[in-house]
Amino acid sequence: MRHIAQGSCALALSLAAWAQGPSPIPAWAAERVQGWSVYHYDARGNQQWTGKKWNQSTSADQLAEARNRLRNAQDRRAALWALTAWPVDQWDAAALKTGGAEAAQFLYRRGYRQYGQDPYAYLSSPDRLERPWTHGLGLHLDRGAWRFQWIPSPALFTQGGSAALPKGMEQAAQPGVLIHLKQLRPGLEKLVALAGGAGAAANGASTGLVPALAQGSRLGFAVRHLEPWLKQASPALEPLANREAWVLHYGTEREGGRNLQGTLVFIPGDLPTRTQLVMALLKLNPLSSGARSRVVKWTGSGVTTEVQQLRGSGGVFHLIQKAEGTWISDREAPLRALLFPGAEPTLGERQEWARVALSAMTPDTELSFWVAPRIGADAAFEIQAIRRRLANAQQGTWPNPFVAKAAPRTGALTVALGAGPTEKLVEAILRVDDASDFRLPQMPEFANGGQALSPAQMKGYQDALARAQERQRQRASLRQDAVALQACLDLRGAALLWNGWVGAPALNPAEKASLAELARLRREDPWRAMQAQRDGKIEAFGGFGEPGMTPSLALALPVQAAKKLQVENLLKKLTPRLFKGQNQKQAFGTAEVHRVMTAQAFRPAWTLVADTLVLGTDEAAVKAVAAGLQGQAPTLADSESKAWARMELDGARTAKELENLLLAFLRSRTGSGWWIGETTTGDEAAAELAFSLGPFLGAVKALGPVRIDWNWTPGGLEGRPR
């Protein structure tokens, strides 16, 4: 009877935890699951081949297979849906252990609650700052003035916005770039002009956003159709000129999902009759000689719908009108993902991110442009935002005018940060995320065909064990010193100086040959090229080649009272162990600059001026901050500000330096998943940069020398030029 009662209680708890009950598995998930080969798993978790598909396997093997598939990012979403066929208490622990943030969000959306004092403890810590810190960048035009937006981890700010996506957009797959145009034609004109315009160069070729896109392999057709409309008038299309529009750009192919390359345009509300719209588009495009229009039927997930296709000389536009508005796509894949949702996360699953992003819009905002890096804006952002709201976690912010004296106005970009989120940022930089010990070598019991270890073998084992133990001791000592250094700092504010890139030393013949070999390997065998870099076989990598660009960067942190001497002693112990090179020092005014002379462009340096510690990647940046602290250079403290953070930058120089870095990454990193996607050619890199970050670079360049005040809002950190 006791066992029966316990079983009844467990069943009741499972039903309560799974309040909404099992729901039908989506067609895309069922189709993927049916194709799985199911293994048998023993008590130790070892898999054994059965040769059976899903429908041929027992329920126990299906459950074990679905649990195991949670480890694979490509199968995780389908596996979560498959697991809903069993009581939640049979798989919730495995899902939360191996499924990560995606599994936690899936459970939360279905009403899952754990038992105990904190039923939502499975979501995440509301205050821990995890990487990545950047989950989005926003750019907004308000009455001719540009405003910047940074969407960081939810742990850094308090969310209080109530903005929501327009009805109908929740069904679209999550894009890499999202654009809102208050008025379609004026917004497009401003966007094109911002990213470089379409002026003529000396050789007669167009420059800027439009021609850069036209050179690429993804957006050229769309742009060639849009550009004539910006220059001509059409009676049938004029009603569109002042309509609100949303643009969703999907960039390059995404790992593990359908190929969603292309761009979607969503125009809310009713449009002119479809026939008039189609004919006007065809007549407007000068490149569409012999164009045709037809209606086709698309079928997916058991649903059939009609789509209007506009065929021209450069490609095909796809158009569909729904109750919420009209969707236009330059490729099939994005529109198919909208009509027949699959494994890709939708905007409806990113409601927390959308709430933050759209909170930065105001009634006067003419144009909004967001880019969501692929390393962020994911389920981890969602669950932490939900967790903080449920826990009513608030993040206070306070300006710190005293750190502005450590922000000289002599670099490309200088910023002084206030208190509150700064503590979490600096602590996250210094935090040890992997506290595991080194794996010590194991002594074999027998060797040489069953004979005992020879004296030489025993000595080799003992030497290897001693080396591993010494490394472990040194690492523990290093971490203790780092913790002691952090305890000496006053993290209620910080200053940062960036002054471009450090010129690399001249390469010798061997280093030039090493870079040439790396270039050859990247063309012939990218995997071996990556291994060569990882194993340190490329002599000139790390400051000499792309993207090994060393920034001229300095960070200033206040030191607690009476702890300057302790900080100095700790740094003298730490730097020789952290960096390989010759330690040097030099007097600079009343301070002393220390640096490590390495063989690369990266030459770390530090100094202590009064109550401020300055750490840098090269001595020039450290000296610039020290000069400001000693009153030898102008600083941000020369002018008053009540903002949480203040920044001064040289717009033209900053934009140029950032463009060089971004192009270096996009051209050299293949298969990396960095930002919007992977590129392989210079044209594709330029096109992707133009459409993703081109508007940001254009806005920064247009600012010129300017000061920006930054404050925390429900939309994240917003900056307004002054």
XYZ file of C-alpha atoms in Angstrom:
722
model
C 0.000 0.000 0.000
C 2.882 2.336 0.761
C 4.345 1.805 -2.742
C 0.926 2.381 -4.320
C 0.535 5.638 -2.394
C 4.014 6.785 -3.419
C 3.265 5.971 -7.039
C -0.011 7.874 -6.904
C 1.744 10.915 -5.423
C 4.434 10.808 -8.104
C 1.778 10.606 -10.829
C -0.119 13.530 -9.308
C 3.059 15.617 -9.127
C 3.869 14.844 -12.755
C 0.420 15.891 -13.890
C 0.621 19.097 -11.869
C 4.063 19.906 -13.247
C 2.865 19.339 -16.810
C -0.183 21.556 -16.414
C -0.937 22.021 -20.067
C -0.726 18.341 -20.861
C 0.833 16.727 -23.938
C 0.085 18.404 -27.244
C 0.377 17.058 -30.783
C 3.910 16.934 -32.125
C 4.402 19.425 -35.000
C 4.605 17.852 -38.436
C 8.234 18.901 -38.983
C 9.311 17.318 -35.683
C 7.385 14.103 -36.343
C 8.969 13.829 -39.793
C 12.474 14.264 -38.401
C 11.903 11.823 -35.542
C 10.605 9.107 -37.878
C 13.948 9.139 -39.679
C 16.034 8.541 -36.567
C 17.948 5.304 -36.108
C 17.309 4.166 -32.545
C 20.067 2.686 -30.397
C 19.786 0.618 -27.236
C 21.481 2.100 -24.162
C 22.785 -0.056 -21.322
C 22.845 0.880 -17.640
C 26.132 2.798 -18.131
C 24.765 4.823 -21.020
C 26.761 3.003 -23.721
C 24.886 2.794 -27.021
C 24.419 -0.434 -28.935
C 23.333 -0.616 -32.569
C 19.857 -2.084 -33.091
C 19.311 -1.397 -36.788
C 15.783 -0.155 -36.051
C 13.988 3.048 -36.941
C 11.773 4.983 -34.556
C 8.494 3.165 -35.279
C 10.203 -0.229 -34.995
C 11.631 0.399 -31.514
C 10.262 -0.162 -28.040
C 8.986 2.730 -25.963
C 11.947 2.421 -23.572
C 14.468 2.644 -26.424
C 12.601 5.581 -27.945
C 12.707 7.438 -24.639
C 16.438 6.777 -24.221
C 17.134 7.836 -27.817
C 15.214 11.095 -27.459
C 17.058 11.846 -24.219
C 20.389 11.235 -25.916
C 19.469 13.407 -28.920
C 19.146 16.383 -26.580
C 22.942 16.619 -26.642
C 22.906 17.374 -30.368
C 21.951 20.971 -31.163
C 20.598 19.927 -34.573
C 18.184 17.383 -33.062
C 17.402 19.104 -29.755
C 14.164 20.847 -30.707
C 12.724 17.731 -32.350
C 13.813 15.613 -29.378
C 12.040 17.926 -26.949
C 8.795 17.568 -28.867
C 9.233 13.794 -29.066
C 9.694 13.593 -25.297
C 6.277 15.128 -24.692
C 4.825 11.672 -25.363
C 6.089 10.572 -21.909
C 5.348 11.985 -18.432
C 7.584 14.949 -17.768
C 9.166 13.431 -14.655
C 10.778 10.778 -16.888
C 12.845 13.264 -18.861
C 12.827 16.737 -17.306
C 16.095 16.188 -15.393
C 17.877 14.907 -18.509
C 16.532 17.780 -20.605
C 17.689 20.437 -18.145
C 21.093 18.769 -17.791
C 21.955 18.327 -21.479
C 19.433 20.488 -23.342
C 20.649 23.823 -22.002
C 18.665 27.029 -22.277
C 16.602 25.707 -25.200
C 15.183 22.909 -23.033
C 14.527 25.247 -20.105
C 12.591 27.643 -22.335
C 10.638 24.759 -23.869
C 9.592 23.540 -20.433
C 8.678 27.031 -19.246
C 6.519 27.730 -22.303
C 4.568 24.576 -21.505
C 3.894 25.565 -17.896
C 6.533 23.449 -16.180
C 7.127 24.131 -12.452
C 9.498 22.387 -10.098
C 8.407 21.555 -6.578
C 9.925 23.387 -3.659
C 10.261 26.976 -2.511
C 11.492 28.124 -5.926
C 9.496 26.435 -8.735
C 11.437 28.301 -11.451
C 14.950 27.613 -10.186
C 15.588 25.605 -13.366
C 15.561 28.709 -15.551
C 18.921 30.256 -14.595
C 20.554 32.558 -12.105
C 18.934 36.002 -12.319
C 22.199 37.855 -11.580
C 25.059 35.797 -13.041
C 26.559 37.481 -16.101
C 27.295 34.878 -18.762
C 28.965 35.273 -22.132
C 28.072 36.539 -24.662
C 27.412 39.998 -23.270
C 26.094 41.457 -26.518
C 22.695 40.182 -27.683
C 21.925 42.936 -30.155
C 22.753 46.380 -31.483
C 20.171 48.991 -32.425
C 20.286 52.178 -34.468
C 17.390 54.651 -34.453
C 16.663 57.858 -36.359
C 14.623 60.438 -34.423
C 13.867 63.665 -36.308
C 17.201 63.609 -38.110
C 19.277 62.594 -35.046
C 20.793 59.138 -34.652
C 20.476 57.206 -31.412
C 22.401 54.035 -30.536
C 21.222 50.992 -28.577
C 23.138 48.116 -26.987
C 21.152 45.055 -25.886
C 23.325 43.252 -23.311
C 22.706 40.311 -21.028
C 19.511 40.770 -18.967
C 21.686 40.630 -15.822
C 22.991 44.131 -16.574
C 19.756 46.117 -16.611
C 16.160 46.203 -15.449
C 13.516 45.386 -18.045
C 10.375 47.451 -17.771
C 9.204 47.818 -21.347
C 5.867 46.620 -22.693
C 6.592 46.733 -26.436
C 5.521 43.746 -28.524
C 5.901 42.520 -32.088
C 3.151 43.361 -34.581
C 0.578 40.628 -34.992
C 1.674 38.119 -37.603
C 5.418 38.638 -37.258
C 5.699 36.088 -34.455
C 5.467 33.330 -37.070
C 8.609 34.429 -38.930
C 11.922 32.717 -38.246
C 14.322 34.742 -36.124
C 16.357 36.967 -38.487
C 19.904 38.238 -38.198
C 18.870 41.780 -39.131
C 15.531 43.426 -38.341
C 14.531 46.817 -39.757
C 11.469 48.957 -39.073
C 10.558 51.760 -41.468
C 7.904 54.197 -40.330
C 7.503 55.171 -43.993
C 8.744 52.746 -46.610
C 10.331 54.945 -49.282
C 11.789 57.697 -47.038
C 13.134 55.017 -44.708
C 14.821 53.098 -47.526
C 16.358 56.285 -48.884
C 17.815 57.176 -45.476
C 19.099 53.632 -44.980
C 20.827 53.552 -48.368
C 22.343 56.998 -47.887
C 23.540 56.085 -44.396
C 25.533 53.090 -45.574
C 27.354 54.979 -48.309
C 24.728 55.949 -50.859
C 24.864 55.049 -54.539
C 27.154 57.753 -55.855
C 29.547 57.246 -58.726
C 33.207 56.556 -58.097
C 36.053 57.789 -60.256
C 35.919 54.667 -62.425
C 32.170 54.994 -62.929
C 31.208 52.165 -60.565
C 28.668 52.740 -57.842
C 29.767 52.594 -54.225
C 27.954 52.070 -50.972
C 25.257 49.743 -49.715
C 23.273 49.107 -52.907
C 26.149 48.105 -55.223
C 27.830 46.131 -52.434
C 24.671 44.077 -52.059
C 24.317 43.687 -55.798
C 27.804 42.135 -55.927
C 26.878 39.553 -53.321
C 25.190 36.249 -54.067
C 22.098 36.752 -51.892
C 20.554 40.206 -52.116
C 21.464 41.546 -55.530
C 18.126 40.791 -57.119
C 16.148 42.436 -54.339
C 18.258 45.570 -54.444
C 18.050 45.871 -58.223
C 14.262 45.896 -57.853
C 14.257 48.403 -55.019
C 16.680 50.928 -56.477
C 14.534 51.884 -59.508
C 11.547 52.420 -57.218
C 13.585 54.882 -55.162
C 14.286 56.879 -58.315
C 10.956 56.659 -60.145
C 7.317 57.268 -59.398
C 4.493 54.811 -60.053
C 0.790 55.675 -59.475
C 0.054 52.121 -58.348
C 2.971 52.025 -55.940
C 2.705 55.521 -54.505
C 0.299 54.354 -51.771
C 3.168 52.158 -50.556
C 5.594 55.051 -50.198
C 4.265 56.179 -46.841
C 3.309 52.757 -45.493
C 4.921 51.175 -42.438
C 7.204 48.245 -43.285
C 9.379 45.641 -41.564
C 12.419 44.049 -43.225
C 13.808 40.708 -41.995
C 17.204 39.662 -43.373
C 18.494 36.124 -42.800
C 22.061 36.312 -44.071
C 23.915 33.149 -44.962
C 23.117 29.509 -44.346
C 22.659 28.505 -40.706
C 24.153 25.379 -39.231
C 21.639 22.678 -38.439
C 18.615 24.272 -40.081
C 17.107 24.931 -43.454
C 18.887 27.309 -45.764
C 17.134 30.606 -44.954
C 19.220 32.905 -47.123
C 17.167 35.849 -48.274
C 15.081 38.810 -47.155
C 11.445 39.137 -46.090
C 9.474 42.383 -46.261
C 6.302 42.657 -44.172
C 3.794 45.454 -44.812
C 1.046 45.429 -42.156
C -2.552 46.041 -43.185
C -4.321 45.932 -46.547
C -2.611 46.773 -49.854
C -3.951 47.594 -53.320
C -5.347 44.603 -55.159
C -2.730 41.985 -55.856
C -3.040 42.311 -59.640
C -2.343 46.064 -59.590
C 0.604 45.588 -57.255
C 2.145 42.831 -59.342
C 1.804 44.701 -62.642
C 3.234 47.889 -61.148
C 6.268 46.025 -59.844
C 6.848 44.384 -63.213
C 6.562 47.623 -65.192
C 8.805 49.470 -62.773
C 11.760 47.111 -63.038
C 13.794 47.935 -66.173
C 15.633 44.593 -65.972
C 12.515 42.423 -66.154
C 12.068 42.150 -69.920
C 9.932 39.162 -70.669
C 8.745 39.014 -67.078
C 5.952 36.677 -66.073
C 3.596 36.452 -63.110
C 1.912 33.288 -61.894
C 0.183 31.750 -58.906
C 1.670 28.546 -57.490
C 0.645 26.238 -54.669
C 3.107 25.438 -51.895
C 2.537 22.446 -49.640
C 4.206 21.778 -46.325
C 3.299 20.251 -42.965
C -0.018 19.103 -44.402
C -1.051 22.647 -45.422
C -1.420 24.100 -48.921
C -1.332 27.804 -49.725
C -1.193 29.974 -52.844
C 1.812 32.208 -53.519
C 2.158 34.880 -56.206
C 5.465 34.722 -58.090
C 6.953 37.593 -60.080
C 9.569 36.302 -62.485
C 12.085 38.761 -63.910
C 15.456 38.581 -65.638
C 17.345 38.609 -62.333
C 15.277 36.208 -60.231
C 11.867 35.718 -58.648
C 9.873 37.656 -56.047
C 7.378 35.717 -53.931
C 4.319 37.476 -52.508
C 1.533 36.359 -50.202
C -1.265 38.371 -48.604
C -2.491 37.341 -45.136
C -4.979 38.834 -42.723
C -2.235 40.727 -40.837
C -0.536 42.105 -43.946
C 1.503 41.293 -47.051
C 4.775 39.364 -47.133
C 7.274 39.774 -49.995
C 10.435 37.654 -50.274
C 13.312 37.607 -52.734
C 13.823 33.875 -52.091
C 11.587 30.927 -51.347
C 13.221 29.704 -48.133
C 12.367 32.614 -45.768
C 8.752 32.672 -46.919
C 8.436 28.883 -46.660
C 9.814 29.061 -43.111
C 7.076 31.588 -42.333
C 4.278 29.539 -43.869
C 5.507 26.114 -42.695
C 7.460 26.576 -39.437
C 10.254 24.104 -38.792
C 13.130 23.615 -36.387
C 14.286 27.232 -36.564
C 13.285 29.415 -33.595
C 10.643 31.999 -34.460
C 10.366 35.606 -33.380
C 7.498 34.499 -31.153
C 10.037 32.462 -29.167
C 12.182 35.567 -28.751
C 9.533 37.771 -27.147
C 11.809 39.002 -24.344
C 14.462 40.111 -26.808
C 11.833 41.744 -29.005
C 10.398 43.580 -25.985
C 13.817 45.081 -25.216
C 14.625 45.891 -28.831
C 11.287 47.539 -29.619
C 11.262 49.467 -26.325
C 13.840 51.798 -27.869
C 11.344 52.975 -30.501
C 9.422 56.204 -29.912
C 6.535 57.814 -31.823
C 9.123 60.067 -33.517
C 11.412 57.232 -34.631
C 11.565 57.237 -38.419
C 13.873 54.251 -38.880
C 15.047 51.458 -36.574
C 17.750 48.951 -37.432
C 18.720 45.984 -35.243
C 21.397 43.367 -35.745
C 21.332 40.229 -33.563
C 24.663 38.384 -33.488
C 24.240 34.647 -33.889
C 26.251 34.050 -30.704
C 23.526 35.833 -28.735
C 19.814 36.720 -28.782
C 18.989 33.078 -28.089
C 17.031 31.077 -25.520
C 19.559 31.965 -22.787
C 18.520 35.616 -23.067
C 14.866 34.627 -22.846
C 15.053 32.471 -19.745
C 17.246 34.889 -17.790
C 14.943 37.799 -18.633
C 11.947 35.749 -17.475
C 13.795 34.623 -14.353
C 14.720 38.195 -13.387
C 11.152 39.382 -13.836
C 9.767 36.506 -11.743
C 12.334 37.261 -9.024
C 11.737 41.020 -9.349
C 15.503 41.493 -9.727
C 16.469 45.144 -10.127
C 19.814 46.505 -11.300
C 20.688 49.920 -9.927
C 22.881 52.352 -11.854
C 24.795 55.397 -10.620
C 27.064 57.854 -12.452
C 30.681 58.114 -11.299
C 32.139 61.465 -12.407
C 35.486 60.745 -10.725
C 36.569 58.047 -13.219
C 36.210 60.541 -16.087
C 39.677 61.873 -15.240
C 41.052 58.494 -16.456
C 39.412 58.938 -19.896
C 41.701 61.063 -22.118
C 40.217 62.705 -25.182
C 43.241 61.875 -27.338
C 42.173 58.498 -28.769
C 39.756 57.240 -31.379
C 37.252 56.332 -28.666
C 37.142 57.051 -24.937
C 34.451 56.080 -22.448
C 33.899 56.506 -18.698
C 31.442 54.095 -17.035
C 29.432 54.567 -13.868
C 28.605 52.135 -11.078
C 26.189 49.212 -10.993
C 26.568 47.065 -14.147
C 30.295 47.863 -14.259
C 30.924 45.669 -11.226
C 29.338 42.687 -12.974
C 31.257 43.348 -16.199
C 34.679 43.521 -14.550
C 33.930 40.555 -12.286
C 32.915 38.504 -15.328
C 36.242 39.367 -17.010
C 38.223 38.201 -13.981
C 35.976 35.247 -13.116
C 37.287 31.683 -13.417
C 34.673 29.677 -15.332
C 36.563 26.363 -15.477
C 37.769 25.313 -12.036
C 38.553 21.703 -13.006
C 41.969 20.251 -12.166
C 44.554 18.997 -14.607
C 44.204 15.330 -15.481
C 47.076 13.596 -13.739
C 48.865 10.794 -15.630
C 47.859 7.273 -14.629
C 50.425 4.549 -13.925
C 49.721 1.367 -15.885
C 49.723 -1.850 -13.891
C 51.639 -3.864 -16.470
C 53.790 -3.092 -19.473
C 56.123 -4.854 -21.926
C 53.898 -7.857 -22.481
C 52.926 -8.459 -18.883
C 56.218 -7.486 -17.265
C 56.363 -4.939 -14.462
C 57.353 -1.363 -15.226
C 61.023 -0.889 -15.924
C 62.980 1.695 -13.913
C 63.004 4.012 -16.947
C 59.234 3.714 -17.360
C 58.682 4.324 -13.658
C 60.913 7.402 -13.764
C 59.051 8.698 -16.834
C 55.735 8.295 -15.038
C 57.014 10.000 -11.896
C 58.446 12.904 -13.913
C 55.179 13.385 -15.808
C 53.232 13.263 -12.553
C 55.544 15.815 -10.945
C 55.178 18.183 -13.926
C 51.385 17.956 -13.836
C 51.308 18.533 -10.095
C 53.603 21.537 -10.433
C 51.398 23.028 -13.164
C 48.393 22.527 -10.941
C 50.163 24.220 -8.026
C 51.201 27.163 -10.196
C 47.678 27.600 -11.541
C 46.207 27.563 -8.040
C 48.749 30.161 -6.947
C 48.003 32.301 -9.999
C 44.291 32.219 -9.295
C 44.835 33.144 -5.674
C 46.814 36.194 -6.725
C 44.134 37.170 -9.267
C 41.431 36.944 -6.587
C 43.585 39.019 -4.236
C 44.067 41.641 -6.958
C 40.340 41.864 -7.606
C 39.711 42.356 -3.879
C 41.947 45.442 -3.986
C 39.963 47.145 -6.764
C 37.061 49.554 -6.436
C 34.765 48.475 -9.258
C 32.275 51.319 -8.923
C 33.327 52.755 -12.262
C 35.894 52.281 -15.022
C 37.403 54.108 -17.990
C 38.355 52.714 -21.383
C 40.550 54.083 -24.194
C 40.784 52.609 -27.687
C 43.171 54.106 -30.194
C 43.068 51.855 -33.251
C 45.450 48.984 -33.914
C 49.083 48.382 -33.048
C 51.400 48.035 -36.030
C 52.924 44.550 -36.170
C 56.723 44.105 -36.256
C 58.213 43.313 -39.658
C 58.017 39.640 -40.587
C 61.153 37.632 -41.189
C 61.335 35.163 -44.120
C 60.302 32.192 -41.949
C 57.210 34.024 -40.656
C 56.226 35.107 -44.163
C 56.504 31.504 -45.312
C 54.387 30.416 -42.345
C 51.601 32.848 -43.275
C 51.757 31.717 -46.900
C 51.377 28.114 -45.733
C 48.367 29.117 -43.626
C 46.745 30.769 -46.653
C 47.328 27.610 -48.714
C 45.844 25.379 -46.024
C 42.762 27.597 -45.726
C 42.103 27.104 -49.435
C 42.847 23.380 -49.587
C 42.010 22.033 -46.127
C 40.340 24.478 -43.685
C 40.295 21.823 -40.947
C 44.081 21.386 -41.044
C 44.478 25.165 -41.110
C 42.426 25.463 -37.936
C 44.455 22.698 -36.288
C 47.717 24.386 -37.276
C 46.589 27.628 -35.632
C 45.369 25.806 -32.530
C 48.626 23.874 -32.167
C 50.763 26.993 -32.582
C 52.397 25.847 -35.829
C 51.814 29.203 -37.550
C 54.766 31.243 -36.329
C 53.370 34.628 -37.364
C 49.819 34.137 -36.105
C 48.614 36.242 -33.191
C 49.250 39.879 -34.018
C 50.616 39.643 -37.545
C 47.880 38.292 -39.807
C 44.124 38.686 -40.121
C 42.254 38.579 -37.825
C 45.195 38.772 -35.414
C 44.874 42.543 -35.049
C 46.130 43.815 -31.706
C 44.126 46.783 -30.392
C 45.724 49.758 -28.692
C 43.530 49.458 -25.633
C 43.740 50.595 -22.005
C 41.418 49.956 -19.055
C 41.532 52.140 -15.926
C 40.139 50.848 -12.614
C 40.143 52.693 -9.275
C 42.070 51.086 -6.410
C 40.757 50.927 -2.859
C 42.352 53.261 -0.334
C 45.702 52.172 1.142
C 45.978 49.157 -1.217
C 48.160 50.676 -3.940
C 51.332 48.951 -2.696
C 49.580 45.572 -2.535
C 48.297 45.978 -6.094
C 51.769 46.873 -7.329
C 53.325 43.813 -5.705
C 50.633 41.510 -7.068
C 51.072 42.799 -10.612
C 54.844 42.355 -10.424
C 54.187 38.707 -9.542
C 51.402 38.111 -12.067
C 52.692 39.621 -15.314
C 55.868 37.474 -15.631
C 53.729 34.350 -15.181
C 50.955 35.443 -17.541
C 53.051 36.665 -20.488
C 56.226 35.368 -22.075
C 58.730 38.110 -22.791
C 61.208 40.567 -21.322
C 59.905 42.682 -18.435
C 60.799 46.361 -18.746
C 59.915 49.568 -16.904
C 60.125 53.253 -17.706
C 59.463 56.473 -15.801
C 56.530 58.522 -17.075
C 55.998 61.734 -15.161
C 55.397 60.793 -11.556
C 54.427 57.228 -12.495
C 56.301 54.151 -13.679
C 55.132 52.205 -16.729
C 55.790 48.446 -16.805
C 55.538 46.363 -19.980
C 56.309 42.857 -21.219
C 58.332 42.986 -24.442
C 57.022 40.079 -26.528
C 57.807 39.064 -30.090
C 54.335 40.104 -31.202
C 52.378 43.313 -31.549
C 50.631 42.497 -28.281
C 52.880 43.901 -25.538
C 50.916 44.181 -22.286
C 51.676 47.154 -20.029
C 50.434 48.604 -16.735
C 50.971 51.499 -14.367
C 49.617 52.946 -11.130
C 48.799 56.648 -10.974
C 47.578 57.850 -7.577
C 44.498 55.683 -6.835
C 44.022 54.275 -10.350
C 45.333 51.083 -11.977
C 45.806 51.220 -15.761
C 46.083 47.983 -17.755
C 46.744 48.020 -21.508
C 47.645 46.004 -24.570
C 50.520 48.353 -25.403
C 52.422 51.104 -23.631
C 51.113 53.910 -25.864
C 47.539 53.432 -24.634
C 48.692 53.164 -21.004
C 50.752 56.340 -21.317
C 47.781 58.195 -22.844
C 45.613 57.352 -19.816
C 48.448 58.161 -17.414
C 48.880 61.548 -19.082
C 45.228 62.347 -18.480
C 45.441 61.262 -14.846
C 48.502 63.488 -14.331
C 46.815 66.507 -15.899
C 48.960 66.446 -19.037
C 46.092 65.774 -21.469
C 42.396 66.770 -21.737
C 39.910 64.239 -20.316
C 36.166 63.681 -20.143
C 36.248 65.250 -16.671
C 36.672 68.649 -18.354
C 32.907 68.817 -18.964
C 30.022 67.955 -16.647
C 27.564 65.142 -17.288
C 24.856 63.402 -15.280
C 24.739 60.395 -17.617
C 25.647 56.910 -16.394
C 28.412 56.762 -19.013
C 29.954 59.348 -21.304
C 31.878 58.747 -24.462
C 33.875 60.808 -26.917
C 34.888 59.471 -30.295
C 36.284 60.455 -33.660
C 33.504 59.132 -35.886
C 35.418 58.854 -39.165
C 38.437 57.146 -37.617
C 36.402 54.818 -35.406
C 34.241 53.697 -38.335
C 37.299 53.023 -40.504
C 39.119 51.024 -37.819
C 36.018 48.957 -37.016
C 35.404 48.261 -40.696
C 38.952 46.948 -41.085
C 38.456 44.576 -38.165
C 35.024 43.339 -39.258
C 36.127 42.696 -42.831
C 39.172 40.808 -41.538
C 36.932 38.511 -39.507
C 34.370 37.968 -42.252
C 37.022 37.201 -44.875
C 39.150 34.897 -42.776
C 36.735 33.005 -40.517
C 34.893 30.200 -42.293
C 32.561 27.931 -40.379
C 32.806 30.186 -37.348
C 29.211 31.328 -36.891
C 30.467 34.808 -36.068
C 27.768 37.508 -36.264
C 25.478 36.955 -39.216
C 27.211 34.000 -40.814
C 30.154 32.531 -42.709
C 31.611 34.047 -45.855
C 34.332 32.883 -48.206
C 34.941 35.676 -50.710
C 35.759 39.349 -50.474
C 32.554 40.308 -52.281
C 30.393 38.264 -49.910
C 32.186 39.693 -46.885
C 31.651 43.250 -48.119
C 27.994 42.565 -48.927
C 27.300 40.966 -45.556
C 29.035 43.781 -43.701
C 27.149 46.398 -45.731
C 23.754 44.957 -44.869
C 24.440 43.932 -41.269
C 26.718 46.558 -39.752
C 27.030 49.021 -42.640
C 24.366 51.376 -41.228
C 26.119 51.454 -37.849
C 29.447 52.304 -39.437
C 27.771 54.928 -41.613
C 26.076 56.532 -38.625
C 29.312 56.584 -36.613
C 31.247 58.063 -39.541
C 28.646 60.786 -40.066
C 28.920 61.879 -36.431
C 32.486 63.151 -36.752
C 34.112 64.164 -33.446
C 31.248 63.898 -30.979
C 30.333 63.219 -27.383
C 27.674 60.624 -26.532
C 25.792 60.256 -23.248
C 24.718 56.714 -22.348
C 21.897 55.765 -19.965
C 20.137 52.521 -19.023
C 16.530 52.216 -20.205
C 14.044 49.340 -20.764
C 15.685 49.080 -24.203
C 19.123 48.383 -22.738
C 21.918 50.943 -22.923
C 20.987 53.890 -25.145
C 23.386 56.535 -26.383
C 22.467 60.019 -27.598
C 25.014 62.269 -29.325
C 25.378 65.746 -27.839
